[in-house]
Tab-separated table of C-alpha atoms in Angstrom:
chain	number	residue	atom	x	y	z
A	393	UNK	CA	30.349	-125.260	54.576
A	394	UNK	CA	28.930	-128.280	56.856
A	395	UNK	CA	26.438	-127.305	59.964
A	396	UNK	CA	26.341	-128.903	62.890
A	397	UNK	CA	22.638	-129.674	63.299
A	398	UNK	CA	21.051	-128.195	66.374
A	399	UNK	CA	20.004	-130.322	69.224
A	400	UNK	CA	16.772	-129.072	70.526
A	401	UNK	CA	16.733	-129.582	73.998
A	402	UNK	CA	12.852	-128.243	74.618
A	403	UNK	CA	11.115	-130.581	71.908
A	404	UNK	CA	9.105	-133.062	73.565
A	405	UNK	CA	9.621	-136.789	73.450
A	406	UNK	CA	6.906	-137.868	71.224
A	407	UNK	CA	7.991	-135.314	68.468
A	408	UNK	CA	11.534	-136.759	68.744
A	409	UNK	CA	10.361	-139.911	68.274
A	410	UNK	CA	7.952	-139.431	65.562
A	411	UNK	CA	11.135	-138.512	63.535
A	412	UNK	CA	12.525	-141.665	64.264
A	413	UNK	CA	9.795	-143.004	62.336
A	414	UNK	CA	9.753	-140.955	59.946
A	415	UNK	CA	12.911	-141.929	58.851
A	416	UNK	CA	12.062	-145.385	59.308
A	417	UNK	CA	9.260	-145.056	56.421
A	418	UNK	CA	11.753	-143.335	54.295
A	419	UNK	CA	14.289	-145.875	54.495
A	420	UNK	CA	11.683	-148.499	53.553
A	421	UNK	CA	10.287	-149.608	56.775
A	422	UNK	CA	12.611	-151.150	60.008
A	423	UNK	CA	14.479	-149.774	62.676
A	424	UNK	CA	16.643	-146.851	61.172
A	425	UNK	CA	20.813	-147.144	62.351
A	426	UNK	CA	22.622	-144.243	63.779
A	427	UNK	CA	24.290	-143.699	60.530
A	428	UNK	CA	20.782	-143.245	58.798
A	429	UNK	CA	19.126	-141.074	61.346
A	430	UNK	CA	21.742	-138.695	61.427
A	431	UNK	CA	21.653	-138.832	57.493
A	432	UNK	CA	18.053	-137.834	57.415
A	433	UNK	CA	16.862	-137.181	60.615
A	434	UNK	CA	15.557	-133.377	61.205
A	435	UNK	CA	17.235	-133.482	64.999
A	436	UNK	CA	20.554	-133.976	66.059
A	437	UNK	CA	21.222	-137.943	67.368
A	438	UNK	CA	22.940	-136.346	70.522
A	439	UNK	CA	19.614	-135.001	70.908
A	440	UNK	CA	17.583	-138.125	71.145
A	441	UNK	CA	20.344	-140.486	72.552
A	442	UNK	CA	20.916	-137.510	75.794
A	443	UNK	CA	17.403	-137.541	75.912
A	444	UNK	CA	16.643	-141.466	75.986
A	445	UNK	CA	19.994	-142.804	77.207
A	446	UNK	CA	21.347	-144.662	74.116
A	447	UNK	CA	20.043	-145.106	70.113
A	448	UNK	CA	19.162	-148.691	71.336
A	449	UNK	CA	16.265	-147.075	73.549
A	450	UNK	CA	15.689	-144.754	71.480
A	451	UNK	CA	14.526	-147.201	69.023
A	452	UNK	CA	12.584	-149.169	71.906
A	453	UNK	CA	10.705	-146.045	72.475
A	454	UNK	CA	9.846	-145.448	69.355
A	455	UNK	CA	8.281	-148.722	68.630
A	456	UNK	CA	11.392	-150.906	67.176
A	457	UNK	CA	12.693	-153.793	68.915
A	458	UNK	CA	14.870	-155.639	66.088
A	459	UNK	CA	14.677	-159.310	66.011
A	460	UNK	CA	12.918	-159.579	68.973
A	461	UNK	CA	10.301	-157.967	67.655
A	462	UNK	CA	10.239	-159.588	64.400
A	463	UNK	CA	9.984	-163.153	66.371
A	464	UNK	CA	6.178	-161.951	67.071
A	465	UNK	CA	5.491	-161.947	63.547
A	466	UNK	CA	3.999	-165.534	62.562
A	467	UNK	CA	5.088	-167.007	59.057
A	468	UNK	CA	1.639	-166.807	58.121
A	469	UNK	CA	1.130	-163.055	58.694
A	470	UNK	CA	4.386	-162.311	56.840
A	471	UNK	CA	3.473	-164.106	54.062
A	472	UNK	CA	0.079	-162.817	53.576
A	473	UNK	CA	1.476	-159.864	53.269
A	474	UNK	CA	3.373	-160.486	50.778
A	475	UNK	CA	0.292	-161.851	48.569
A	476	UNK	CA	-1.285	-158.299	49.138
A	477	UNK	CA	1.416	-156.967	47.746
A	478	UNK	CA	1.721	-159.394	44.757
A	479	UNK	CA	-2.053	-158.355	44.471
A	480	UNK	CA	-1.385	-154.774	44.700
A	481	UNK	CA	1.336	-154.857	42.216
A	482	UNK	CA	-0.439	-157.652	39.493
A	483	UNK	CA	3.471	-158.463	39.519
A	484	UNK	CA	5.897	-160.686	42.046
A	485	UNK	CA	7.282	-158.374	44.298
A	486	UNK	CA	10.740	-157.471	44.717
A	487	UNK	CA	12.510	-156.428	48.211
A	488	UNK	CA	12.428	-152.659	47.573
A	489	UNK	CA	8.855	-153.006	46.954
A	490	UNK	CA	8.159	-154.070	50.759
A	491	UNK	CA	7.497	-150.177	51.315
A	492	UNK	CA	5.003	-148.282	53.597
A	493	UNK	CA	2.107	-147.820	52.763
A	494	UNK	CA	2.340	-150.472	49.989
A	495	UNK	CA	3.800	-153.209	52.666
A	496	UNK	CA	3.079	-153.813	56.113
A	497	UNK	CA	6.486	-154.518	57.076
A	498	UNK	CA	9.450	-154.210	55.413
A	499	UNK	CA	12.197	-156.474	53.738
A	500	UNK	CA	14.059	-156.678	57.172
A	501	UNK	CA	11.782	-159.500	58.926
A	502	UNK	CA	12.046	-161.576	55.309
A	503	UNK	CA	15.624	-160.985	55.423
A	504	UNK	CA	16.316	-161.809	59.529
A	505	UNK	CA	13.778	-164.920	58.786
A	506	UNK	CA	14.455	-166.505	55.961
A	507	UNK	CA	18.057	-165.537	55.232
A	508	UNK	CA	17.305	-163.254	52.325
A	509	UNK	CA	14.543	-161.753	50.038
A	510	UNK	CA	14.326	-165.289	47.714
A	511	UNK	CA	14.593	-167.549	50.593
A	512	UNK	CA	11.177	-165.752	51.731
A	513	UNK	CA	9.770	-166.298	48.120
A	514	UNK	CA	10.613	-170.106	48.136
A	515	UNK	CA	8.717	-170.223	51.441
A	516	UNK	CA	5.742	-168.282	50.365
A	517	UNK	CA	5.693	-170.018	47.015
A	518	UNK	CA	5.646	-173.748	49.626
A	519	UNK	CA	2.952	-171.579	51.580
A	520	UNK	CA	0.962	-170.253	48.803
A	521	UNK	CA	0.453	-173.952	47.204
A	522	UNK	CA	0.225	-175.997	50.238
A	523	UNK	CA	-3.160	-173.247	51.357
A	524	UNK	CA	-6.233	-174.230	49.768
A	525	UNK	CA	-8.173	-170.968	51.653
A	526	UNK	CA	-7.460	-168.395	49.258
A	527	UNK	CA	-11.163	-168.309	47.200
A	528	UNK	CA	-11.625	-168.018	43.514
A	529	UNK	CA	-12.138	-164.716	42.104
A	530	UNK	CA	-16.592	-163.515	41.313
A	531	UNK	CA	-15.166	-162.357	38.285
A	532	UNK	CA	-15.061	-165.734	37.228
A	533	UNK	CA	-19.284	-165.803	37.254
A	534	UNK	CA	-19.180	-163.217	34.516
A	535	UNK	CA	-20.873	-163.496	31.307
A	536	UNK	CA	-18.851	-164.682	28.229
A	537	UNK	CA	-19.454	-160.799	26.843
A	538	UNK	CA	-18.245	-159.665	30.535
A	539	UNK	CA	-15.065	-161.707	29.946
A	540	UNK	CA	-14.493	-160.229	26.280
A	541	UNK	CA	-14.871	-156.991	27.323
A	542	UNK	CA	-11.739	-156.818	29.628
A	543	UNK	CA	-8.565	-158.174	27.815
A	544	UNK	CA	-6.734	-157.639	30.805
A	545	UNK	CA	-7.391	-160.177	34.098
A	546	UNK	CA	-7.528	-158.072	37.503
A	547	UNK	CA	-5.230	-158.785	40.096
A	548	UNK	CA	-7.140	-161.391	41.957
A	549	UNK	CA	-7.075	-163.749	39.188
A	550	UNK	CA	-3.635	-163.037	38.108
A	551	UNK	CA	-2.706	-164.244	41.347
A	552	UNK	CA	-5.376	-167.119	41.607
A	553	UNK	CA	-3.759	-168.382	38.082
A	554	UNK	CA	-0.371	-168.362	39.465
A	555	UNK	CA	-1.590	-170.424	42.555
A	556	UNK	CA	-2.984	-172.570	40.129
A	557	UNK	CA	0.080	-173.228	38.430
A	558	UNK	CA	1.899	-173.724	41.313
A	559	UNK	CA	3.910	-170.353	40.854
A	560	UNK	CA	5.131	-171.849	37.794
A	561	UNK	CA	6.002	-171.252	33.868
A	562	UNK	CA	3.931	-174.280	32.165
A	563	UNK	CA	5.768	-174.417	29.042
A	564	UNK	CA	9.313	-174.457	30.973
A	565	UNK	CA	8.881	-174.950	34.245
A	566	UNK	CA	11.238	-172.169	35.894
A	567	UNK	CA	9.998	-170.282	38.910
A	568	UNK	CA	11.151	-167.544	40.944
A	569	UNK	CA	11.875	-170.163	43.879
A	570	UNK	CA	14.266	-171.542	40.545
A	571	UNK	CA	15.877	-168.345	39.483
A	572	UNK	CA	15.539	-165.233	41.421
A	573	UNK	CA	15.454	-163.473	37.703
A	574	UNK	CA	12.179	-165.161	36.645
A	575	UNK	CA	9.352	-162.758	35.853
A	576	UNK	CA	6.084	-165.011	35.768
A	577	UNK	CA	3.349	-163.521	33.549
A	578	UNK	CA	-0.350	-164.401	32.802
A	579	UNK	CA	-1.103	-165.115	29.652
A	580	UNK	CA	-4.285	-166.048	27.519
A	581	UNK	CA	-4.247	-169.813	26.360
A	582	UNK	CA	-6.956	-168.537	23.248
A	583	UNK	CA	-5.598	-166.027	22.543
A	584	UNK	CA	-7.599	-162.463	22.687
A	585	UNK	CA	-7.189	-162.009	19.378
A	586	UNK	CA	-8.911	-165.182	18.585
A	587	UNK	CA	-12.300	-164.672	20.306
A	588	UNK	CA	-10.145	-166.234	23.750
A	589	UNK	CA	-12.304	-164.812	27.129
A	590	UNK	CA	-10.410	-163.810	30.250
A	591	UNK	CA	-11.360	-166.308	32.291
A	592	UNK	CA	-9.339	-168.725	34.677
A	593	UNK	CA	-9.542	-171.431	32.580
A	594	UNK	CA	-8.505	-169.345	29.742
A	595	UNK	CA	-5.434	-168.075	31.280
A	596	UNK	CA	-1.877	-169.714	32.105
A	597	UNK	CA	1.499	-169.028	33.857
A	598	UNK	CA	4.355	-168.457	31.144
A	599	UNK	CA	7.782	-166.652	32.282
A	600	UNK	CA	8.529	-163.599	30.312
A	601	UNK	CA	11.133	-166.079	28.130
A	602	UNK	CA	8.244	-168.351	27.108
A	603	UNK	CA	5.479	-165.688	26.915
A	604	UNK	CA	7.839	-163.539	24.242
A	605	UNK	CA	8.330	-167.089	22.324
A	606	UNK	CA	4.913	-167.947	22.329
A	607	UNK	CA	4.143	-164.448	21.095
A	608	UNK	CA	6.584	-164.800	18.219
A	609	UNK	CA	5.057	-168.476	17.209
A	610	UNK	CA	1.753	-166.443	17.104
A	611	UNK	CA	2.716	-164.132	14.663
A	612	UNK	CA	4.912	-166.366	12.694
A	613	UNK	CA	3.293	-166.849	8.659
């Protein structure tokens, strides 16, 4: 049997709207629609709409402002965040990873701004390799033991390879500014199983196509 929810006339503003954004986190960051409130929300949208005057205000109250608001947001902030979170992952980020806590914003300013999720990525990619400020990794001051005793680079140079390599497979060329579909992974040009070190200079871009091929040349009599 469906219940109505009820509409809590006494609870004060701020508590109303803090489950505006709670919702908003849930959904994956940006302003929540009616339709998604009322799907998740733990008051009734009468409630808040009585209380504010429309779900338009009630979003302005509670900190949303739609486009408007994303039009404050510089390129350059947006895209930083998405190398945190390319950092953060040690992988290229998809749209339902732009998530709170993980993201600072979510896909919606990508989306409203660059007409989609892989029109942002061809304009970080143009970003990333036209922005010499990004600094290489200490790691890369280790020791030649340091660098055989972690197979695996960390994040920072995973990402400082790919800058390198201009975002790039080297062995094909594809990209995910190419083909939404490409998966970009950092390989070791020695190989570790050949005394190669994890260092920058010892690491390359391959897509997951060329990495598996190169894998299967390796192993080949």
């Amino acid at each position: 049997m469906f219940h109505l929810k009820k509409f809590h006339r006494n609870i004060s503003d701020e508590e109303l709207l803090e489950d505006v954004r709670r919702v908003s986190s849930e959904i994956g960051g940006g302003q929540p629609k009616l339709l998604e409130y009322r799907a998740r929300g733990k008051f009734h949208d009468n409630t808040l709409c009585s209380r504010f005057g429309s779900w338009d205000a009630v979003l302005k109250r509670a900190g949303f402002s739609g486009a408007e608001h994303n039009m404050h947001i510089s390129d350059d902030e947006l895209f930083r965040n998405i190398e945190n979170v390319w950092i953060a992952l040690g992988r290229q980020p998809t749209r339902r990873d732009m998530i709170r806590p993980r993201s600072k914003y979510s896909e919606s300013p990508y989306r409203n701004r660059f007409g989609g999720w892989q029109g942002a990525l061809v304009k970080f990619i143009d970003w990333v390799n036209n922005n010499d400020a990004i600094p290489i990794d200490s790691s890369q001051s280790k020791s030649v033991s340091a660098a055989r005793e972690n197979r695996d680079p960390n994040l920072r140079q995973r990402f400082r390879v790919m800058q390198r390599d201009r975002f790039s497979c080297v062995m094909c060329g594809n990209s995910p500014a190419k083909d939404a579909s490409c998966i970009l992974h950092i390989d070791h040009i020695v190989p570790w199983s050949l005394e190669g070190k994890t260092t920058i200079d010892n690491l390359q871009t391959l897509c997951q196509r060329c990495n598996l091929g190169k894998g299967n040349l390796m192993e080949s009599p």
